[in-house]
């Protein structure tokens, strides 16, 4: 474990190196929005405030262009302001990504998953899927629909995984709110016998909804109860972070091909080929100087436990920027190397 002094020294080294080398290594991760069409109206979703045109699909040709532009991609996530499985070309897109050997994960609200769609998901070799469920009794109040369709879709998916001996990892994502905290034990009972991992997340402070009082303690108790019933659980807590490494590893591209830093910061930095655009470089320099955009001040998605490993390696590296690029391309078999674009 790094001491606080060594950690802060390493973080300064990282920032100085990145400042001296403003062009980021080619991205290894990309969040892509196959569609902005959705059938739900979730309270915590920014759809209604989005500056983007909604209810549109990404053309298949645009996905191919993105993949051709960034051959270094090792991981793609289908997510955005829409339900990915409402995109008519979704499985064509999945096939294109998987034939390139890229790890693929997707989100879904589960309500549109039929028995046929569930089997297609398993056969398509999608690596990971996350389904959003925020309670049992409170589901309709939060998501704007009955929970029956969601649970039916989840059970179709679990049955298809068993039937076809699928390797897909299934996660259930729950946003913890004052409104649903007392309902989550009911959700444990629903999930306990399914081959899923339960991931609890605190609400983003920017979502305009109230966090739970004594949230950490209450979530810890829920996780203990889940463990007692054989349900594996994880907890992600949103809180301020001093830096974001995600903007040096990947970005988000919406259905129109517009690139933004991530799904919470809608500041456009270019089209799909804008990875090292002047706007994106300027944004990265803002972070280095400690001038974080408002949406980024309360987010730690780009600053997590892996950063300790990065900083420790940076401290020992002869060329920190090269060392960053080596660490950026982390595959399942270990850290691989990526040549830095100078």
Short mmCIF file of N, CA, C and O in Angstrom, two decimals, residues 90-159:
data_model
loop_
_atom_site.label_atom_id
_atom_site.label_comp_id
_atom_site.label_asym_id
_atom_site.label_seq_id
_atom_site.Cartn_x
_atom_site.Cartn_y
_atom_site.Cartn_z
N UNK A 90 -28.87 -3.93 -33.48
CA UNK A 90 -28.05 -4.21 -32.32
C UNK A 90 -27.22 -5.48 -32.46
O UNK A 90 -26.02 -5.50 -32.14
N UNK A 91 -27.80 -6.56 -32.97
CA UNK A 91 -27.04 -7.80 -33.05
C UNK A 91 -26.05 -7.79 -34.21
O UNK A 91 -25.00 -8.44 -34.15
N UNK A 92 -26.34 -7.01 -35.23
CA UNK A 92 -25.37 -6.80 -36.31
C UNK A 92 -24.17 -6.04 -35.76
O UNK A 92 -23.01 -6.35 -36.09
N UNK A 93 -24.43 -5.06 -34.89
CA UNK A 93 -23.35 -4.31 -34.25
C UNK A 93 -22.54 -5.20 -33.31
O UNK A 93 -21.30 -5.13 -33.28
N UNK A 94 -23.23 -6.05 -32.56
CA UNK A 94 -22.55 -6.97 -31.65
C UNK A 94 -21.62 -7.88 -32.43
O UNK A 94 -20.44 -8.07 -32.06
N UNK A 95 -22.10 -8.44 -33.53
CA UNK A 95 -21.28 -9.33 -34.35
C UNK A 95 -20.03 -8.61 -34.86
O UNK A 95 -18.93 -9.20 -34.88
N UNK A 96 -20.17 -7.36 -35.27
CA UNK A 96 -19.04 -6.60 -35.80
C UNK A 96 -17.97 -6.38 -34.73
O UNK A 96 -16.77 -6.49 -34.99
N UNK A 97 -18.42 -6.09 -33.52
CA UNK A 97 -17.47 -5.87 -32.42
C UNK A 97 -16.80 -7.16 -32.01
O UNK A 97 -15.57 -7.21 -31.82
N UNK A 98 -17.57 -8.23 -31.89
CA UNK A 98 -16.99 -9.49 -31.42
C UNK A 98 -16.04 -10.12 -32.44
O UNK A 98 -15.08 -10.78 -32.05
N UNK A 99 -16.29 -9.92 -33.72
CA UNK A 99 -15.38 -10.50 -34.71
C UNK A 99 -14.02 -9.81 -34.69
O UNK A 99 -13.04 -10.35 -35.22
N UNK A 100 -13.94 -8.63 -34.05
CA UNK A 100 -12.68 -7.92 -33.91
C UNK A 100 -12.00 -8.26 -32.58
O UNK A 100 -10.96 -7.66 -32.25
N UNK A 101 -12.58 -9.17 -31.83
CA UNK A 101 -11.96 -9.61 -30.59
C UNK A 101 -12.06 -8.63 -29.44
O UNK A 101 -11.23 -8.65 -28.53
N UNK A 102 -13.08 -7.76 -29.47
CA UNK A 102 -13.24 -6.73 -28.45
C UNK A 102 -14.19 -7.21 -27.36
O UNK A 102 -15.24 -7.79 -27.65
N UNK A 103 -13.82 -6.97 -26.10
CA UNK A 103 -14.71 -7.27 -24.97
C UNK A 103 -15.91 -6.34 -25.07
O UNK A 103 -15.77 -5.13 -25.20
N UNK A 104 -17.11 -6.90 -24.96
CA UNK A 104 -18.33 -6.10 -25.12
C UNK A 104 -19.25 -6.26 -23.92
O UNK A 104 -19.60 -7.36 -23.52
N UNK A 105 -19.61 -5.13 -23.36
CA UNK A 105 -20.62 -5.12 -22.29
C UNK A 105 -21.75 -4.19 -22.70
O UNK A 105 -21.57 -3.29 -23.51
N UNK A 106 -22.92 -4.42 -22.15
CA UNK A 106 -24.07 -3.59 -22.47
C UNK A 106 -24.95 -3.43 -21.25
O UNK A 106 -24.88 -4.23 -20.30
N UNK A 107 -25.75 -2.39 -21.26
CA UNK A 107 -26.77 -2.21 -20.22
C UNK A 107 -28.13 -2.49 -20.84
O UNK A 107 -28.28 -2.51 -22.06
N UNK A 108 -29.13 -2.69 -20.01
CA UNK A 108 -30.50 -2.88 -20.47
C UNK A 108 -31.45 -2.65 -19.31
O UNK A 108 -31.08 -2.87 -18.15
N UNK A 109 -32.65 -2.20 -19.61
CA UNK A 109 -33.65 -2.11 -18.54
C UNK A 109 -34.41 -3.43 -18.39
O UNK A 109 -35.23 -3.58 -17.50
N UNK A 110 -34.13 -4.38 -19.29
CA UNK A 110 -34.70 -5.72 -19.16
C UNK A 110 -36.11 -5.89 -19.70
O UNK A 110 -36.53 -7.01 -19.99
N UNK A 111 -36.84 -4.80 -19.86
CA UNK A 111 -38.26 -4.91 -20.20
C UNK A 111 -38.50 -5.37 -21.63
O UNK A 111 -39.59 -5.86 -21.94
N UNK A 112 -37.52 -5.19 -22.50
CA UNK A 112 -37.71 -5.55 -23.91
C UNK A 112 -37.10 -6.91 -24.25
O UNK A 112 -37.09 -7.32 -25.41
N UNK A 113 -36.58 -7.62 -23.25
CA UNK A 113 -35.93 -8.91 -23.49
C UNK A 113 -36.97 -10.03 -23.56
O UNK A 113 -37.55 -10.42 -22.55
N UNK A 114 -37.19 -10.53 -24.75
CA UNK A 114 -38.07 -11.68 -24.95
C UNK A 114 -37.24 -12.95 -24.82
O UNK A 114 -36.01 -12.90 -24.72
N UNK A 115 -37.90 -14.08 -24.85
CA UNK A 115 -37.17 -15.36 -24.80
C UNK A 115 -36.22 -15.48 -26.00
O UNK A 115 -35.08 -15.91 -25.86
N UNK A 116 -36.70 -15.05 -27.17
CA UNK A 116 -35.86 -15.10 -28.38
C UNK A 116 -34.67 -14.15 -28.27
O UNK A 116 -33.53 -14.52 -28.60
N UNK A 117 -34.91 -12.93 -27.80
CA UNK A 117 -33.83 -11.96 -27.66
C UNK A 117 -32.80 -12.45 -26.65
O UNK A 117 -31.58 -12.30 -26.86
N UNK A 118 -33.25 -13.03 -25.55
CA UNK A 118 -32.34 -13.54 -24.52
C UNK A 118 -31.41 -14.60 -25.10
O UNK A 118 -30.19 -14.60 -24.83
N UNK A 119 -31.95 -15.51 -25.91
CA UNK A 119 -31.10 -16.55 -26.51
C UNK A 119 -30.13 -15.95 -27.52
O UNK A 119 -28.98 -16.40 -27.63
N UNK A 120 -30.56 -14.91 -28.23
CA UNK A 120 -29.64 -14.23 -29.16
C UNK A 120 -28.49 -13.58 -28.40
O UNK A 120 -27.35 -13.59 -28.87
N UNK A 121 -28.78 -13.02 -27.24
CA UNK A 121 -27.74 -12.39 -26.43
C UNK A 121 -26.68 -13.41 -26.03
O UNK A 121 -25.48 -13.16 -26.14
N UNK A 122 -27.13 -14.57 -25.59
CA UNK A 122 -26.18 -15.61 -25.18
C UNK A 122 -25.37 -16.10 -26.38
O UNK A 122 -24.15 -16.23 -26.30
N UNK A 123 -26.03 -16.36 -27.49
CA UNK A 123 -25.34 -16.86 -28.68
C UNK A 123 -24.39 -15.83 -29.28
O UNK A 123 -23.42 -16.19 -29.95
N UNK A 124 -24.67 -14.55 -29.06
CA UNK A 124 -23.84 -13.49 -29.65
C UNK A 124 -22.50 -13.32 -28.95
O UNK A 124 -21.64 -12.60 -29.43
N UNK A 125 -22.35 -13.96 -27.79
CA UNK A 125 -21.10 -13.90 -27.02
C UNK A 125 -20.84 -12.53 -26.40
O UNK A 125 -19.68 -12.16 -26.16
N UNK A 126 -21.90 -11.75 -26.15
CA UNK A 126 -21.73 -10.55 -25.34
C UNK A 126 -21.11 -10.99 -24.01
O UNK A 126 -21.52 -11.98 -23.42
N UNK A 127 -20.11 -10.24 -23.55
CA UNK A 127 -19.36 -10.68 -22.37
C UNK A 127 -20.04 -10.32 -21.05
O UNK A 127 -19.89 -11.05 -20.06
N UNK A 128 -20.76 -9.22 -21.03
CA UNK A 128 -21.33 -8.75 -19.76
C UNK A 128 -22.57 -7.93 -20.04
O UNK A 128 -22.61 -7.15 -20.99
N UNK A 129 -23.59 -8.10 -19.21
CA UNK A 129 -24.80 -7.29 -19.33
C UNK A 129 -25.23 -6.83 -17.94
O UNK A 129 -25.14 -7.59 -16.97
N UNK A 130 -25.65 -5.58 -17.84
CA UNK A 130 -26.12 -5.02 -16.58
C UNK A 130 -27.58 -4.59 -16.75
O UNK A 130 -27.89 -3.81 -17.65
N UNK A 131 -28.44 -5.13 -15.91
CA UNK A 131 -29.86 -4.80 -15.95
C UNK A 131 -30.20 -3.94 -14.73
O UNK A 131 -29.81 -4.26 -13.61
N UNK A 132 -30.92 -2.87 -14.96
CA UNK A 132 -31.24 -1.91 -13.90
C UNK A 132 -32.56 -2.27 -13.21
O UNK A 132 -33.60 -2.33 -13.86
N UNK A 133 -32.49 -2.50 -11.90
CA UNK A 133 -33.68 -2.77 -11.09
C UNK A 133 -33.52 -2.03 -9.77
O UNK A 133 -32.56 -2.30 -9.04
N UNK A 134 -34.43 -1.15 -9.44
CA UNK A 134 -34.27 -0.30 -8.26
C UNK A 134 -35.30 -0.59 -7.17
O UNK A 134 -35.74 0.32 -6.46
N UNK A 135 -35.65 -1.84 -7.04
CA UNK A 135 -36.61 -2.21 -6.02
C UNK A 135 -37.72 -3.06 -6.61
O UNK A 135 -37.75 -3.34 -7.82
N UNK A 136 -38.62 -3.49 -5.78
CA UNK A 136 -39.75 -4.31 -6.20
C UNK A 136 -41.04 -3.47 -6.12
O UNK A 136 -41.65 -3.16 -7.13
N UNK A 137 -41.39 -3.06 -4.92
CA UNK A 137 -42.60 -2.24 -4.74
C UNK A 137 -42.42 -0.83 -5.30
O UNK A 137 -43.39 -0.21 -5.75
N UNK A 138 -41.19 -0.33 -5.26
CA UNK A 138 -40.92 1.05 -5.69
C UNK A 138 -40.50 1.15 -7.16
O UNK A 138 -40.28 2.25 -7.66
N UNK A 139 -40.40 0.02 -7.84
CA UNK A 139 -39.91 0.03 -9.22
C UNK A 139 -40.71 0.97 -10.13
O UNK A 139 -40.15 1.79 -10.86
N UNK A 140 -42.03 0.86 -10.07
CA UNK A 140 -42.87 1.67 -10.96
C UNK A 140 -42.72 3.16 -10.66
O UNK A 140 -42.69 3.99 -11.58
N UNK A 141 -42.62 3.52 -9.38
CA UNK A 141 -42.47 4.93 -9.01
C UNK A 141 -41.15 5.52 -9.52
O UNK A 141 -41.07 6.70 -9.81
N UNK A 142 -40.12 4.67 -9.62
CA UNK A 142 -38.80 5.16 -10.03
C UNK A 142 -38.60 5.05 -11.54
O UNK A 142 -38.08 5.97 -12.18
N UNK A 143 -39.04 3.94 -12.13
CA UNK A 143 -38.78 3.67 -13.54
C UNK A 143 -39.96 3.98 -14.46
O UNK A 143 -39.81 3.99 -15.68
N UNK A 144 -41.15 4.18 -13.87
CA UNK A 144 -42.30 4.54 -14.69
C UNK A 144 -42.96 3.38 -15.40
O UNK A 144 -43.68 3.58 -16.38
N UNK A 145 -42.72 2.16 -14.94
CA UNK A 145 -43.33 0.98 -15.57
C UNK A 145 -43.47 -0.11 -14.52
O UNK A 145 -42.82 -0.08 -13.47
N UNK A 146 -44.30 -1.11 -14.80
CA UNK A 146 -44.43 -2.24 -13.89
C UNK A 146 -43.17 -3.10 -13.94
O UNK A 146 -42.53 -3.22 -14.99
N UNK A 147 -42.85 -3.72 -12.82
CA UNK A 147 -41.63 -4.52 -12.75
C UNK A 147 -41.76 -5.87 -13.46
O UNK A 147 -40.77 -6.52 -13.78
N UNK A 148 -42.99 -6.29 -13.73
CA UNK A 148 -43.22 -7.63 -14.29
C UNK A 148 -42.41 -7.88 -15.56
O UNK A 148 -41.77 -8.92 -15.71
N UNK A 149 -42.43 -6.92 -16.49
CA UNK A 149 -41.72 -7.10 -17.76
C UNK A 149 -40.22 -7.20 -17.54
O UNK A 149 -39.52 -7.98 -18.19
N UNK A 150 -39.70 -6.41 -16.60
CA UNK A 150 -38.28 -6.44 -16.30
C UNK A 150 -37.85 -7.79 -15.74
O UNK A 150 -36.87 -8.39 -16.18
N UNK A 151 -38.60 -8.29 -14.77
CA UNK A 151 -38.25 -9.58 -14.16
C UNK A 151 -38.43 -10.72 -15.15
O UNK A 151 -37.66 -11.69 -15.15
N UNK A 152 -39.43 -10.61 -16.01
CA UNK A 152 -39.63 -11.64 -17.03
C UNK A 152 -38.42 -11.67 -17.97
O UNK A 152 -37.89 -12.75 -18.29
N UNK A 153 -37.95 -10.50 -18.38
CA UNK A 153 -36.78 -10.43 -19.26
C UNK A 153 -35.54 -10.98 -18.58
O UNK A 153 -34.74 -11.70 -19.19
N UNK A 154 -35.36 -10.66 -17.30
CA UNK A 154 -34.21 -11.17 -16.55
C UNK A 154 -34.25 -12.68 -16.45
O UNK A 154 -33.23 -13.36 -16.64
N UNK A 155 -35.42 -13.23 -16.18
CA UNK A 155 -35.53 -14.69 -16.06
C UNK A 155 -35.31 -15.38 -17.41
O UNK A 155 -34.73 -16.47 -17.47
N UNK A 156 -35.78 -14.76 -18.49
CA UNK A 156 -35.48 -15.30 -19.82
C UNK A 156 -33.97 -15.36 -20.05
O UNK A 156 -33.44 -16.35 -20.58
N UNK A 157 -33.28 -14.31 -19.63
CA UNK A 157 -31.84 -14.24 -19.84
C UNK A 157 -31.11 -15.30 -19.01
O UNK A 157 -30.22 -15.99 -19.52
N UNK A 158 -31.50 -15.45 -17.76
CA UNK A 158 -30.87 -16.45 -16.90
C UNK A 158 -31.15 -17.87 -17.39
O UNK A 158 -30.26 -18.74 -17.36
N UNK A 159 -32.36 -18.10 -17.87
CA UNK A 159 -32.72 -19.42 -18.40
C UNK A 159 -31.92 -19.73 -19.66
O UNK A 159 -31.46 -20.86 -19.86
#
